[in-house]
Amino acid sequence: MQIPDSISALYSHQGPFVSVYLDATRASESGDTEVELRWRGQRERLAEAGADDKTLEAVDEVAGAHLDVAGRHGQFIVAAGGEVLLDEVTRRPPLREVGRWSALPHVLPYLVDRSTQIPHLTVLIDRTGADVYTVLDEIHTDQMSVEGGAEYPLRKTGRDVWNERAFQNRVDNAWETNSKEVAQTIHHHLPPEVRVILVAGDVRARNLVTEELTKVLPQRVTVRQLEHGARAEGASREALDEEVRSALLHQLWAERHDILARLQQAVGRHDYAVTGISAVLDALRKAQVDTLVLSDDPSSTATCSIGPDPLLLASTDAELSDLGVTEIQQDRLDAALVRALAGSGAGLVITPGGHQYVEQGIAALLRYTDASTPT
């Protein structure tokens, strides 16, 4: 995954930052009071840690304020300088409610949650057009309908005489025209976060639109056809929804497997990959990292030294001092890593467990190597 723009934008602000992970679930009639008490407990701890009154008052205004969201959910808030910079509903409550006052925003738990969600489109198509469902995550969804311009003829006769074949050719042309219009509209409105498009419905129409989509879409987007689902009003969604879930799990597994296989091969060849905290921090400082692979460890308390620039990070203050950095702070390692990825345009892959070839739970695929790259 690329670091979302909403996260990258945080680093244009001056810290320190308040970061809050709040259980915003209202499970009973007293739910509002329960959420308020949970936030009040975090607020007191943040004040004790040194958070300023204006920033805490800004968070007061938004904590638990998403009254339109039902069911179990969480809320992620980042604030600094008396201003709320990010306020996001999360699809489930945090495993552990966290409030931090720190030099950098604490964003990794939010990214871990997002890493298992694949932004995608589900396209229900027939020979006249398509219904397109956009899902960026379980909170941010949209739907639009696309109607092709060719309305007649759309149905073949099944006979095989000369004039009927000509008629059937016009039917084929109408289908192709509509499929091209659907594909062009999807391409034009495609959100940059989308990584997979799932096409369901009429077999001939989905074959045509899949062919057109593969011509115009960037290589980062995968197009898959589904066997279930129809555009017709009243068509059952149960089988389609299950196939969509299965396809997205397969996509998530395939993306992780591809990155980890490339990393394992590169580490084995000692080429275009580094492992371990020190080597990865060195590569990040030089903007060598293409993709960072990080094992998710919620219990980690690892820290590192950081400077004012996103790529100024090191294991110790002395390393940064040797580089001429005078403004040095300490913060969580994962917070510094995410800022560096945002600052260099590198990607992030979060794995749920460790791997033998990933030293200290961290490794990176590189864009380039130089004489100082470990071998």
mmCIF file of C-alpha atoms in Angstrom:
data_model
loop_
_atom_site.group_PDB
_atom_site.id
_atom_site.type_symbol
_atom_site.label_atom_id
_atom_site.label_comp_id
_atom_site.label_asym_id
_atom_site.label_seq_id
_atom_site.Cartn_x
_atom_site.Cartn_y
_atom_site.Cartn_z
ATOM 1 C CA MET A 1 0.000 0.000 0.000
ATOM 2 C CA GLN A 2 1.027 3.594 -0.547
ATOM 3 C CA ILE A 3 0.789 5.929 2.418
ATOM 4 C CA PRO A 4 -2.634 7.629 2.082
ATOM 5 C CA ASP A 5 -2.650 11.326 1.219
ATOM 6 C CA SER A 6 -4.553 12.040 4.434
ATOM 7 C CA ILE A 7 -1.604 10.659 6.423
ATOM 8 C CA SER A 8 1.095 12.297 4.287
ATOM 9 C CA ALA A 9 -0.614 15.664 4.803
ATOM 10 C CA LEU A 10 -0.086 15.419 8.575
ATOM 11 C CA TYR A 11 3.665 15.880 8.183
ATOM 12 C CA SER A 12 3.231 19.378 6.766
ATOM 13 C CA HIS A 13 2.127 20.472 10.250
ATOM 14 C CA GLN A 14 4.313 21.279 13.205
ATOM 15 C CA GLY A 15 4.136 18.860 16.136
ATOM 16 C CA PRO A 16 3.885 17.645 18.771
ATOM 17 C CA PHE A 17 0.733 15.716 17.969
ATOM 18 C CA VAL A 18 -2.163 14.205 19.874
ATOM 19 C CA SER A 19 -3.085 10.788 18.419
ATOM 20 C CA VAL A 20 -6.250 9.099 19.690
ATOM 21 C CA TYR A 21 -7.673 5.640 19.022
ATOM 22 C CA LEU A 22 -11.141 5.597 20.566
ATOM 23 C CA ASP A 23 -13.842 2.942 20.839
ATOM 24 C CA ALA A 24 -16.809 4.960 19.569
ATOM 25 C CA THR A 25 -19.347 2.116 19.788
ATOM 26 C CA ARG A 26 -22.721 2.923 21.323
ATOM 27 C CA ALA A 27 -23.942 -0.523 22.361
ATOM 28 C CA SER A 28 -26.740 0.634 24.637
ATOM 29 C CA GLU A 29 -28.932 3.608 25.510
ATOM 30 C CA SER A 30 -26.096 4.913 27.654
ATOM 31 C CA GLY A 31 -23.656 4.627 24.719
ATOM 32 C CA ASP A 32 -23.074 8.379 24.432
ATOM 33 C CA THR A 33 -22.054 8.548 28.072
ATOM 34 C CA GLU A 34 -19.774 5.504 27.694
ATOM 35 C CA VAL A 35 -17.950 7.062 24.736
ATOM 36 C CA GLU A 36 -17.602 10.347 26.614
ATOM 37 C CA LEU A 37 -16.115 8.565 29.640
ATOM 38 C CA ARG A 38 -13.662 6.646 27.457
ATOM 39 C CA TRP A 39 -12.484 9.881 25.858
ATOM 40 C CA ARG A 40 -12.308 11.645 29.232
ATOM 41 C CA GLY A 41 -9.950 8.952 30.530
ATOM 42 C CA GLN A 42 -7.683 9.371 27.512
ATOM 43 C CA ARG A 43 -7.872 13.152 27.802
ATOM 44 C CA GLU A 44 -6.632 13.116 31.390
ATOM 45 C CA ARG A 45 -3.673 10.926 30.468
ATOM 46 C CA LEU A 46 -2.809 13.134 27.485
ATOM 47 C CA ALA A 47 -2.908 16.239 29.680
ATOM 48 C CA GLU A 48 -0.575 14.544 32.161
ATOM 49 C CA ALA A 49 1.789 13.770 29.254
ATOM 50 C CA GLY A 50 1.933 17.470 28.373
ATOM 51 C CA ALA A 51 -0.719 17.951 25.682
ATOM 52 C CA ASP A 52 -1.813 21.594 25.501
ATOM 53 C CA ASP A 53 -5.345 22.706 26.373
ATOM 54 C CA LYS A 54 -6.192 24.138 22.920
ATOM 55 C CA THR A 55 -5.379 20.893 21.144
ATOM 56 C CA LEU A 56 -7.325 18.824 23.670
ATOM 57 C CA GLU A 57 -10.290 21.208 23.376
ATOM 58 C CA ALA A 58 -10.209 20.753 19.597
ATOM 59 C CA VAL A 59 -10.408 16.980 20.067
ATOM 60 C CA ASP A 60 -13.287 17.475 22.523
ATOM 61 C CA GLU A 61 -15.367 18.792 19.620
ATOM 62 C CA VAL A 62 -15.023 15.635 17.490
ATOM 63 C CA ALA A 63 -14.501 12.742 19.930
ATOM 64 C CA GLY A 64 -17.511 10.451 19.591
ATOM 65 C CA ALA A 65 -19.259 12.910 17.260
ATOM 66 C CA HIS A 66 -20.018 10.490 14.388
ATOM 67 C CA LEU A 67 -23.575 9.838 15.563
ATOM 68 C CA ASP A 68 -24.662 8.595 12.127
ATOM 69 C CA VAL A 69 -22.397 5.515 12.310
ATOM 70 C CA ALA A 70 -24.105 2.449 13.780
ATOM 71 C CA GLY A 71 -22.654 -0.772 15.156
ATOM 72 C CA ARG A 72 -19.177 -1.505 16.459
ATOM 73 C CA HIS A 73 -16.629 1.006 15.192
ATOM 74 C CA GLY A 74 -13.689 3.097 16.244
ATOM 75 C CA GLN A 75 -12.441 6.623 15.725
ATOM 76 C CA PHE A 76 -8.923 7.778 14.872
ATOM 77 C CA ILE A 77 -8.076 11.423 15.593
ATOM 78 C CA VAL A 78 -4.874 13.400 15.067
ATOM 79 C CA ALA A 79 -4.571 16.981 16.283
ATOM 80 C CA ALA A 80 -1.829 19.561 16.776
ATOM 81 C CA GLY A 81 -1.549 23.273 17.415
ATOM 82 C CA GLY A 82 -5.153 23.555 18.591
ATOM 83 C CA GLU A 83 -6.513 22.019 15.372
ATOM 84 C CA VAL A 84 -7.928 18.614 14.423
ATOM 85 C CA LEU A 85 -5.939 17.422 11.405
ATOM 86 C CA LEU A 86 -7.544 14.021 10.849
ATOM 87 C CA ASP A 87 -10.817 12.517 12.043
ATOM 88 C CA GLU A 88 -11.568 9.049 10.634
ATOM 89 C CA VAL A 89 -14.130 6.404 11.495
ATOM 90 C CA THR A 90 -12.563 2.931 11.590
ATOM 91 C CA ARG A 91 -14.469 -0.239 10.777
ATOM 92 C CA ARG A 92 -13.870 -1.791 14.191
ATOM 93 C CA PRO A 93 -12.917 -0.529 17.664
ATOM 94 C CA PRO A 94 -9.209 -0.475 18.499
ATOM 95 C CA LEU A 95 -7.881 -3.611 20.196
ATOM 96 C CA ARG A 96 -6.427 -1.262 22.779
ATOM 97 C CA GLU A 97 -7.493 2.347 23.199
ATOM 98 C CA VAL A 98 -4.469 4.588 22.802
ATOM 99 C CA GLY A 99 -3.793 8.260 23.371
ATOM 100 C CA ARG A 100 -0.306 9.603 22.543
ATOM 101 C CA TRP A 101 1.339 12.997 22.798
ATOM 102 C CA SER A 102 4.445 12.755 20.659
ATOM 103 C CA ALA A 103 6.731 14.402 18.147
ATOM 104 C CA LEU A 104 5.115 12.478 15.270
ATOM 105 C CA PRO A 105 1.545 11.208 14.830
ATOM 106 C CA HIS A 106 1.031 7.575 15.848
ATOM 107 C CA VAL A 107 -0.521 6.181 12.658
ATOM 108 C CA LEU A 108 0.596 2.554 12.320
ATOM 109 C CA PRO A 109 -2.469 0.943 13.993
ATOM 110 C CA TYR A 110 -4.663 2.857 11.531
ATOM 111 C CA LEU A 111 -2.542 1.644 8.595
ATOM 112 C CA VAL A 112 -2.626 -1.949 9.880
ATOM 113 C CA ASP A 113 -6.417 -1.791 9.782
ATOM 114 C CA ARG A 114 -6.415 -0.280 6.287
ATOM 115 C CA SER A 115 -3.892 -2.821 4.983
ATOM 116 C CA THR A 116 -6.490 -5.605 5.080
ATOM 117 C CA GLN A 117 -8.997 -3.551 3.086
ATOM 118 C CA ILE A 118 -8.612 -3.556 -0.680
ATOM 119 C CA PRO A 119 -10.151 -0.544 -2.432
ATOM 120 C CA HIS A 120 -12.161 -2.021 -5.283
ATOM 121 C CA LEU A 121 -14.989 -1.667 -7.768
ATOM 122 C CA THR A 122 -17.743 -4.212 -8.314
ATOM 123 C CA VAL A 123 -19.259 -3.835 -11.772
ATOM 124 C CA LEU A 124 -22.663 -5.427 -12.450
ATOM 125 C CA ILE A 125 -23.050 -5.369 -16.216
ATOM 126 C CA ASP A 126 -25.600 -6.228 -18.871
ATOM 127 C CA ARG A 127 -25.745 -5.436 -22.566
ATOM 128 C CA THR A 128 -27.079 -1.903 -22.033
ATOM 129 C CA GLY A 129 -24.750 -0.610 -19.331
ATOM 130 C CA ALA A 130 -23.542 -1.240 -15.795
ATOM 131 C CA ASP A 131 -23.994 -0.442 -12.121
ATOM 132 C CA VAL A 132 -20.628 0.381 -10.538
ATOM 133 C CA TYR A 133 -20.111 0.053 -6.783
ATOM 134 C CA THR A 134 -16.992 1.733 -5.352
ATOM 135 C CA VAL A 135 -15.655 0.549 -1.993
ATOM 136 C CA LEU A 136 -12.559 2.347 -0.729
ATOM 137 C CA ASP A 137 -13.107 0.893 2.739
ATOM 138 C CA GLU A 138 -16.090 -0.196 4.791
ATOM 139 C CA ILE A 139 -16.983 3.419 5.538
ATOM 140 C CA HIS A 140 -16.338 5.157 2.207
ATOM 141 C CA THR A 141 -18.547 3.729 -0.553
ATOM 142 C CA ASP A 142 -20.290 5.054 -3.651
ATOM 143 C CA GLN A 143 -22.486 3.827 -6.515
ATOM 144 C CA MET A 144 -23.151 5.023 -10.055
ATOM 145 C CA SER A 145 -24.932 3.708 -13.143
ATOM 146 C CA VAL A 146 -23.540 3.852 -16.670
ATOM 147 C CA GLU A 147 -25.870 3.477 -19.638
ATOM 148 C CA GLY A 148 -24.386 2.788 -23.070
ATOM 149 C CA GLY A 149 -25.486 4.850 -26.037
ATOM 150 C CA ALA A 150 -26.402 1.878 -28.279
ATOM 151 C CA GLU A 151 -30.014 0.893 -27.524
ATOM 152 C CA TYR A 152 -31.012 -1.182 -30.584
ATOM 153 C CA PRO A 153 -30.547 -3.943 -31.572
ATOM 154 C CA LEU A 154 -29.341 -5.757 -28.431
ATOM 155 C CA ARG A 155 -30.740 -9.276 -28.810
ATOM 156 C CA LYS A 156 -29.834 -11.916 -31.405
ATOM 157 C CA THR A 157 -32.379 -14.084 -33.238
ATOM 158 C CA GLY A 158 -30.474 -17.394 -33.308
ATOM 159 C CA ARG A 159 -31.112 -17.936 -37.081
ATOM 160 C CA ASP A 160 -28.297 -18.280 -39.609
ATOM 161 C CA VAL A 161 -29.378 -16.753 -42.912
ATOM 162 C CA TRP A 162 -27.582 -13.892 -44.629
ATOM 163 C CA ASN A 163 -29.856 -11.056 -43.479
ATOM 164 C CA GLU A 164 -30.010 -12.467 -39.949
ATOM 165 C CA ARG A 165 -26.206 -12.653 -39.787
ATOM 166 C CA ALA A 166 -26.054 -8.982 -40.749
ATOM 167 C CA PHE A 167 -28.579 -8.222 -38.010
ATOM 168 C CA GLN A 168 -26.538 -10.218 -35.513
ATOM 169 C CA ASN A 169 -23.406 -8.284 -36.514
ATOM 170 C CA ARG A 170 -25.254 -5.067 -35.634
ATOM 171 C CA VAL A 171 -26.122 -6.624 -32.255
ATOM 172 C CA ASP A 172 -22.441 -7.431 -31.676
ATOM 173 C CA ASN A 173 -21.513 -3.865 -32.601
ATOM 174 C CA ALA A 174 -24.086 -2.487 -30.156
ATOM 175 C CA TRP A 175 -22.718 -4.655 -27.342
ATOM 176 C CA GLU A 176 -19.153 -3.583 -28.125
ATOM 177 C CA THR A 177 -20.148 0.088 -28.243
ATOM 178 C CA ASN A 178 -21.834 -0.098 -24.848
ATOM 179 C CA SER A 179 -18.923 -2.055 -23.344
ATOM 180 C CA LYS A 180 -16.428 0.551 -24.542
ATOM 181 C CA GLU A 181 -18.528 3.349 -23.055
ATOM 182 C CA VAL A 182 -18.741 1.515 -19.719
ATOM 183 C CA ALA A 183 -14.978 0.868 -19.690
ATOM 184 C CA GLN A 184 -14.135 4.474 -20.599
ATOM 185 C CA THR A 185 -16.451 5.824 -17.896
ATOM 186 C CA ILE A 186 -14.919 3.511 -15.266
ATOM 187 C CA HIS A 187 -11.428 4.555 -16.356
ATOM 188 C CA HIS A 188 -12.342 8.253 -16.228
ATOM 189 C CA HIS A 189 -13.870 8.046 -12.716
ATOM 190 C CA LEU A 190 -11.486 5.461 -11.230
ATOM 191 C CA PRO A 191 -10.264 6.534 -7.759
ATOM 192 C CA PRO A 192 -6.455 6.294 -7.543
ATOM 193 C CA GLU A 193 -6.700 3.986 -4.501
ATOM 194 C CA VAL A 194 -8.547 1.226 -6.387
ATOM 195 C CA ARG A 195 -6.439 -1.902 -6.947
ATOM 196 C CA VAL A 196 -8.958 -4.418 -8.266
ATOM 197 C CA ILE A 197 -12.112 -4.338 -10.402
ATOM 198 C CA LEU A 198 -14.562 -7.239 -10.123
ATOM 199 C CA VAL A 199 -16.861 -7.683 -13.117
ATOM 200 C CA ALA A 200 -20.106 -9.668 -12.809
ATOM 201 C CA GLY A 201 -23.284 -10.094 -14.838
ATOM 202 C CA ASP A 202 -24.018 -11.045 -18.444
ATOM 203 C CA VAL A 203 -21.232 -13.342 -19.684
ATOM 204 C CA ARG A 204 -20.778 -11.762 -23.105
ATOM 205 C CA ALA A 205 -20.955 -8.229 -21.717
ATOM 206 C CA ARG A 206 -18.474 -8.896 -18.921
ATOM 207 C CA ASN A 207 -16.023 -10.474 -21.405
ATOM 208 C CA LEU A 208 -16.262 -7.386 -23.610
ATOM 209 C CA VAL A 209 -15.878 -4.851 -20.789
ATOM 210 C CA THR A 210 -12.990 -6.835 -19.255
ATOM 211 C CA GLU A 211 -11.208 -6.746 -22.602
ATOM 212 C CA GLU A 212 -11.758 -2.992 -22.882
ATOM 213 C CA LEU A 213 -10.681 -2.311 -19.292
ATOM 214 C CA THR A 214 -7.396 -4.164 -19.700
ATOM 215 C CA LYS A 215 -6.602 -1.866 -22.640
ATOM 216 C CA VAL A 216 -7.031 1.397 -20.734
ATOM 217 C CA LEU A 217 -6.258 0.690 -17.072
ATOM 218 C CA PRO A 218 -2.817 1.038 -15.461
ATOM 219 C CA GLN A 219 -1.006 -2.222 -14.692
ATOM 220 C CA ARG A 220 -1.461 -1.722 -10.944
ATOM 221 C CA VAL A 221 -5.195 -2.474 -11.333
ATOM 222 C CA THR A 222 -6.294 -6.121 -11.563
ATOM 223 C CA VAL A 223 -9.525 -7.027 -13.376
ATOM 224 C CA ARG A 224 -11.276 -10.250 -12.331
ATOM 225 C CA GLN A 225 -14.519 -11.762 -13.580
ATOM 226 C CA LEU A 226 -17.082 -13.221 -11.178
ATOM 227 C CA GLU A 227 -19.530 -16.021 -11.934
ATOM 228 C CA HIS A 228 -22.346 -14.800 -9.699
ATOM 229 C CA GLY A 229 -24.374 -11.617 -9.799
ATOM 230 C CA ALA A 230 -26.780 -9.919 -12.187
ATOM 231 C CA ARG A 231 -27.837 -6.355 -12.890
ATOM 232 C CA ALA A 232 -31.522 -7.178 -13.038
ATOM 233 C CA GLU A 233 -33.695 -5.575 -10.380
ATOM 234 C CA GLY A 234 -34.374 -7.971 -7.515
ATOM 235 C CA ALA A 235 -31.390 -10.219 -8.292
ATOM 236 C CA SER A 236 -29.955 -11.891 -5.186
ATOM 237 C CA ARG A 237 -26.718 -10.390 -3.823
ATOM 238 C CA GLU A 238 -25.851 -13.157 -1.356
ATOM 239 C CA ALA A 239 -23.805 -15.347 -3.727
ATOM 240 C CA LEU A 240 -22.199 -12.271 -5.310
ATOM 241 C CA ASP A 241 -21.181 -10.796 -1.953
ATOM 242 C CA GLU A 242 -19.562 -14.084 -0.924
ATOM 243 C CA GLU A 243 -17.653 -14.290 -4.213
ATOM 244 C CA VAL A 244 -16.514 -10.677 -3.820
ATOM 245 C CA ARG A 245 -15.159 -11.445 -0.320
ATOM 246 C CA SER A 246 -13.352 -14.513 -1.649
ATOM 247 C CA ALA A 247 -11.867 -12.602 -4.581
ATOM 248 C CA LEU A 248 -10.594 -9.801 -2.315
ATOM 249 C CA LEU A 249 -8.985 -12.270 0.106
ATOM 250 C CA HIS A 250 -7.286 -13.942 -2.854
ATOM 251 C CA GLN A 251 -6.083 -10.546 -4.097
ATOM 252 C CA LEU A 252 -4.700 -9.614 -0.662
ATOM 253 C CA TRP A 253 -2.897 -12.948 -0.362
ATOM 254 C CA ALA A 254 -1.499 -12.687 -3.914
ATOM 255 C CA GLU A 255 -0.153 -9.155 -3.358
ATOM 256 C CA ARG A 256 1.553 -10.096 -0.088
ATOM 257 C CA HIS A 257 2.896 -13.346 -1.522
ATOM 258 C CA ASP A 258 4.383 -11.522 -4.515
ATOM 259 C CA ILE A 259 6.203 -8.957 -2.361
ATOM 260 C CA LEU A 260 7.459 -11.534 0.151
ATOM 261 C CA ALA A 261 8.658 -13.874 -2.622
ATOM 262 C CA ARG A 262 10.557 -11.016 -4.268
ATOM 263 C CA LEU A 263 12.040 -10.019 -0.910
ATOM 264 C CA GLN A 264 13.137 -13.562 -0.057
ATOM 265 C CA GLN A 265 14.833 -13.948 -3.442
ATOM 266 C CA ALA A 266 16.548 -10.557 -3.182
ATOM 267 C CA VAL A 267 17.762 -11.243 0.361
ATOM 268 C CA GLY A 268 19.079 -14.633 -0.773
ATOM 269 C CA ARG A 269 20.977 -12.986 -3.635
ATOM 270 C CA HIS A 270 22.170 -10.114 -1.379
ATOM 271 C CA ASP A 271 20.901 -7.762 -4.054
ATOM 272 C CA TYR A 272 18.348 -4.922 -3.957
ATOM 273 C CA ALA A 273 17.199 -5.732 -0.431
ATOM 274 C CA VAL A 274 18.238 -5.027 3.141
ATOM 275 C CA THR A 275 17.028 -6.407 6.466
ATOM 276 C CA GLY A 276 17.278 -5.222 10.049
ATOM 277 C CA ILE A 277 16.607 -1.836 11.629
ATOM 278 C CA SER A 278 19.992 -0.209 11.059
ATOM 279 C CA ALA A 279 20.264 -1.193 7.386
ATOM 280 C CA VAL A 280 16.680 -0.144 6.629
ATOM 281 C CA LEU A 281 17.088 3.256 8.330
ATOM 282 C CA ASP A 282 20.249 3.849 6.308
ATOM 283 C CA ALA A 283 18.402 2.977 3.082
ATOM 284 C CA LEU A 284 15.486 5.259 3.972
ATOM 285 C CA ARG A 285 17.832 8.205 4.577
ATOM 286 C CA LYS A 286 19.111 7.768 0.999
ATOM 287 C CA ALA A 287 15.597 7.292 -0.477
ATOM 288 C CA GLN A 288 16.641 3.825 -1.650
ATOM 289 C CA VAL A 289 13.534 2.062 -0.358
ATOM 290 C CA ASP A 290 10.899 1.026 -2.880
ATOM 291 C CA THR A 291 8.792 -1.105 -0.502
ATOM 292 C CA LEU A 292 9.129 -1.533 3.252
ATOM 293 C CA VAL A 293 8.074 -4.885 4.738
ATOM 294 C CA LEU A 294 7.130 -4.619 8.408
ATOM 295 C CA SER A 295 5.942 -7.368 10.751
ATOM 296 C CA ASP A 296 3.028 -6.134 12.813
ATOM 297 C CA ASP A 297 3.972 -6.157 16.500
ATOM 298 C CA PRO A 298 1.522 -4.128 18.629
ATOM 299 C CA SER A 299 3.698 -4.705 21.707
ATOM 300 C CA SER A 300 6.778 -3.073 20.159
ATOM 301 C CA THR A 301 8.296 -0.136 22.038
ATOM 302 C CA ALA A 302 11.214 0.376 19.622
ATOM 303 C CA THR A 303 12.293 3.996 19.166
ATOM 304 C CA CYS A 304 14.674 5.894 16.935
ATOM 305 C CA SER A 305 16.179 9.345 16.563
ATOM 306 C CA ILE A 306 14.566 11.797 14.143
ATOM 307 C CA GLY A 307 15.360 15.174 12.659
ATOM 308 C CA PRO A 308 13.054 17.789 11.130
ATOM 309 C CA ASP A 309 13.168 16.250 7.637
ATOM 310 C CA PRO A 310 11.211 13.016 6.959
ATOM 311 C CA LEU A 311 14.355 11.201 5.798
ATOM 312 C CA LEU A 312 16.419 12.192 8.814
ATOM 313 C CA LEU A 313 16.182 9.134 11.053
ATOM 314 C CA ALA A 314 18.731 6.874 12.701
ATOM 315 C CA SER A 315 19.183 4.354 15.484
ATOM 316 C CA THR A 316 21.035 6.852 17.694
ATOM 317 C CA ASP A 317 21.344 10.594 18.232
ATOM 318 C CA ALA A 318 25.065 10.347 17.468
ATOM 319 C CA GLU A 319 24.403 9.125 13.931
ATOM 320 C CA LEU A 320 22.244 12.155 13.184
ATOM 321 C CA SER A 321 24.729 14.494 14.858
ATOM 322 C CA ASP A 322 27.434 13.125 12.569
ATOM 323 C CA LEU A 323 25.205 14.118 9.642
ATOM 324 C CA GLY A 324 25.037 17.688 10.938
ATOM 325 C CA VAL A 325 21.538 17.479 12.393
ATOM 326 C CA THR A 326 21.095 19.743 15.406
ATOM 327 C CA GLU A 327 17.342 19.381 16.107
ATOM 328 C CA ILE A 328 17.053 15.768 17.255
ATOM 329 C CA GLN A 329 14.104 14.081 18.969
ATOM 330 C CA GLN A 330 13.153 10.535 19.937
ATOM 331 C CA ASP A 331 9.921 8.867 18.855
ATOM 332 C CA ARG A 332 8.467 5.470 18.060
ATOM 333 C CA LEU A 333 10.314 3.639 15.302
ATOM 334 C CA ASP A 334 7.102 2.857 13.424
ATOM 335 C CA ALA A 335 6.051 6.531 13.468
ATOM 336 C CA ALA A 336 9.394 7.576 11.991
ATOM 337 C CA LEU A 337 9.222 4.824 9.369
ATOM 338 C CA VAL A 338 5.799 5.914 8.107
ATOM 339 C CA ARG A 339 6.904 9.553 7.878
ATOM 340 C CA ALA A 340 9.962 8.497 5.860
ATOM 341 C CA LEU A 341 7.829 6.378 3.513
ATOM 342 C CA ALA A 342 5.469 9.315 2.946
ATOM 343 C CA GLY A 343 8.441 11.606 2.332
ATOM 344 C CA SER A 344 10.016 9.309 -0.257
ATOM 345 C CA GLY A 345 6.932 7.876 -1.954
ATOM 346 C CA ALA A 346 7.776 4.313 -0.902
ATOM 347 C CA GLY A 347 5.219 1.569 -0.335
ATOM 348 C CA LEU A 348 4.412 -0.402 2.807
ATOM 349 C CA VAL A 349 3.541 -4.071 3.266
ATOM 350 C CA ILE A 350 2.454 -5.124 6.753
ATOM 351 C CA THR A 351 2.615 -8.832 7.547
ATOM 352 C CA PRO A 352 0.789 -10.413 10.490
ATOM 353 C CA GLY A 353 3.780 -12.529 11.521
ATOM 354 C CA GLY A 354 7.558 -12.753 11.299
ATOM 355 C CA HIS A 355 9.682 -14.406 8.625
ATOM 356 C CA GLN A 356 13.138 -15.927 9.038
ATOM 357 C CA TYR A 357 14.601 -13.790 6.263
ATOM 358 C CA VAL A 358 13.214 -10.559 7.814
ATOM 359 C CA GLU A 359 15.686 -9.602 10.545
ATOM 360 C CA GLN A 360 14.176 -7.747 13.527
ATOM 361 C CA GLY A 361 10.806 -7.789 11.765
ATOM 362 C CA ILE A 362 11.811 -5.195 9.162
ATOM 363 C CA ALA A 363 13.179 -5.352 5.616
ATOM 364 C CA ALA A 364 13.054 -3.376 2.396
ATOM 365 C CA LEU A 365 13.144 -3.879 -1.341
ATOM 366 C CA LEU A 366 15.378 -1.205 -2.865
ATOM 367 C CA ARG A 367 15.150 1.078 -5.865
ATOM 368 C CA TYR A 368 18.906 1.119 -6.280
ATOM 369 C CA THR A 369 22.082 0.061 -4.494
ATOM 370 C CA ASP A 370 25.392 1.782 -3.915
ATOM 371 C CA ALA A 371 28.806 0.952 -2.531
ATOM 372 C CA SER A 372 27.583 1.273 1.064
ATOM 373 C CA THR A 373 24.589 -1.087 0.687
ATOM 374 C CA PRO A 374 25.137 -4.201 2.860
ATOM 375 C CA THR A 375 25.844 -7.391 0.937
#
